Every structure is written in structure tokens, then in C-alpha cells.
Short mmCIF file of C-alpha atoms in Angstrom, two decimals:
data_model
loop_
_atom_site.label_atom_id
_atom_site.label_comp_id
_atom_site.label_asym_id
_atom_site.label_seq_id
_atom_site.Cartn_x
_atom_site.Cartn_y
_atom_site.Cartn_z
CA MET A 19 -26.54 6.04 -4.66
CA SER A 20 -28.08 2.34 -2.97
CA THR A 21 -30.37 2.53 -0.20
CA GLN A 22 -27.69 0.32 1.74
CA ASP A 23 -24.90 3.05 1.08
CA LEU A 24 -27.47 5.49 2.47
CA ASN A 25 -27.92 3.62 5.62
CA MET A 26 -24.40 3.07 6.27
CA LYS A 27 -22.64 5.14 9.34
CA ALA A 28 -19.16 6.48 8.89
CA THR A 29 -16.34 5.16 10.59
CA TYR A 30 -14.17 7.00 12.96
CA TYR A 31 -11.08 6.04 14.88
CA TYR A 32 -9.81 7.29 17.79
CA LYS A 33 -6.83 6.55 20.09
CA LEU A 34 -8.37 5.53 23.16
CA PHE A 35 -6.60 6.47 26.86
CA ARG A 36 -7.61 5.40 30.33
CA VAL A 37 -7.47 8.14 32.59
CA LYS A 38 -8.19 9.11 36.34
CA ARG A 39 -10.08 12.49 36.99
CA ASP A 40 -9.64 14.60 39.50
CA ASP A 41 -12.81 13.45 41.32
CA GLY A 42 -11.09 9.99 41.34
CA ARG A 43 -13.42 8.42 38.74
CA VAL A 44 -11.85 6.92 35.68
CA THR A 45 -12.83 6.98 32.47
CA THR A 46 -11.60 6.81 28.59
CA VAL A 47 -10.85 10.02 26.68
CA SER A 48 -10.70 9.70 22.81
CA MET A 49 -8.07 11.47 20.63
CA ASP A 50 -7.45 11.97 17.10
CA PRO A 51 -5.11 9.75 16.00
CA VAL A 52 -3.73 12.22 13.71
CA LEU A 53 -3.22 14.68 16.82
CA VAL A 54 -1.41 11.64 19.01
CA THR A 55 0.77 10.92 15.80
CA HIS A 56 1.96 14.46 15.62
CA ALA A 57 2.52 14.78 19.02
CA CYS A 58 4.54 11.80 19.22
CA ARG A 59 6.81 13.60 16.60
CA VAL A 60 6.66 16.79 18.13
CA VAL A 61 7.00 16.17 21.98
CA PRO A 62 10.38 14.61 22.77
CA GLY A 63 9.44 10.89 24.25
CA GLY A 64 7.10 9.61 21.83
CA ILE A 65 3.99 7.94 22.97
CA ASP A 66 5.18 7.40 26.43
CA ILE A 67 5.49 11.36 27.16
CA VAL A 68 2.46 11.76 25.21
CA GLY A 69 0.39 9.71 27.35
CA LYS A 70 1.61 11.09 30.42
CA LEU A 71 0.72 14.45 29.38
CA VAL A 72 -2.75 13.11 28.28
CA ARG A 73 -3.33 11.65 32.09
CA LYS A 74 -2.17 14.99 33.38
CA ALA A 75 -4.35 16.83 31.43
CA ALA A 76 -7.20 14.62 32.64
CA LEU A 77 -6.37 15.38 36.06
CA SER A 78 -6.51 18.98 35.89
CA TYR A 79 -10.05 18.73 34.07
CA LYS A 80 -12.88 19.79 35.98
CA ASP A 81 -16.83 19.58 34.69
CA GLY A 82 -18.08 22.57 32.95
CA THR A 83 -14.30 23.67 31.82
CA SER A 84 -14.71 22.44 28.25
CA LYS A 85 -17.01 20.69 25.77
CA ASN A 86 -15.82 17.43 27.63
CA CYS A 87 -12.90 15.76 29.22
CA SER A 88 -11.63 14.65 25.88
CA SER A 89 -11.86 17.75 23.83
CA PHE A 90 -9.93 19.59 26.80
CA VAL A 91 -7.13 16.99 26.93
CA ALA A 92 -6.55 17.18 23.09
CA GLU A 93 -6.47 21.23 23.70
CA GLN A 94 -4.06 20.87 26.57
CA LEU A 95 -1.84 18.35 23.97
CA ARG A 96 -2.10 20.85 21.60
CA GLN A 97 -0.52 23.70 23.49
CA GLU A 98 2.23 21.09 25.11
CA MET A 99 2.71 20.28 21.26
CA LYS A 100 2.99 24.22 20.51
CA GLN A 101 5.32 24.59 23.20
CA ALA A 102 7.91 21.81 22.09
CA SER A 103 7.59 22.83 18.68
CA GLU A 104 8.97 26.73 19.99
CA LYS A 105 11.80 25.04 22.17
CA LYS A 106 13.13 23.19 19.27
CA LYS A 107 12.84 26.11 16.84
CA GLY A 108 14.59 28.26 19.87
CA ALA A 109 17.36 25.21 20.14
CA ALA A 110 17.80 25.51 16.40
CA ALA A 111 18.49 29.02 16.18
CA LEU A 112 21.18 29.08 19.00
CA ALA A 113 22.84 26.44 16.97
CA ASN A 114 22.50 28.61 13.90
CA ALA A 115 24.00 31.36 15.81
#
């Protein structure tokens, strides 16, 4: 390994959303693009609905609730994905009955 390889920083990519928090401040939340892509597939409505869910979650964030606003929003999005997935499974079970 060369010295140049050791000095290079890892590159990380994020999907950024501009959001307003409950205190009125506008900020940016950084979301894992894999999480956002998966959410777009699971949650009906695609990126538009996912964006609305992200903004809604950011509005409900309170300081100290989580490590930071981005991690709080990511967890809320995971919960929404879980609910959407359970609804799809329920609908599929009814269709097969």
C-alpha cells in the first residue's frame, strides 16, 4: 500500500432532504441512498411519498430524542416501510384466501 492510499478518505454518498424541524429551523437530513431506494419500492407512491414521510418525521424530531435528526428520520422511515410491507402481506393473504 502506498502512502497516497493511506491518506485517501472513504467516499460516502447520501440522499439529502431539506426539512423543517418543529422549532422552525430548516436543515438537511442525510439518508442512506440504499434505504431511500428500498423505501421507494416498498412504500406506495415512490420518492414523492418517501420525501413527505421524511419531512413529516423531521417535524416530529425533538433534540435529544435520538443521536441526531438524520438517524431519527431514518428510523421513522424504517418503521413506515415495515408497516407498508405488513399491509402488502395482509392484502396478499386476503387475495389468496
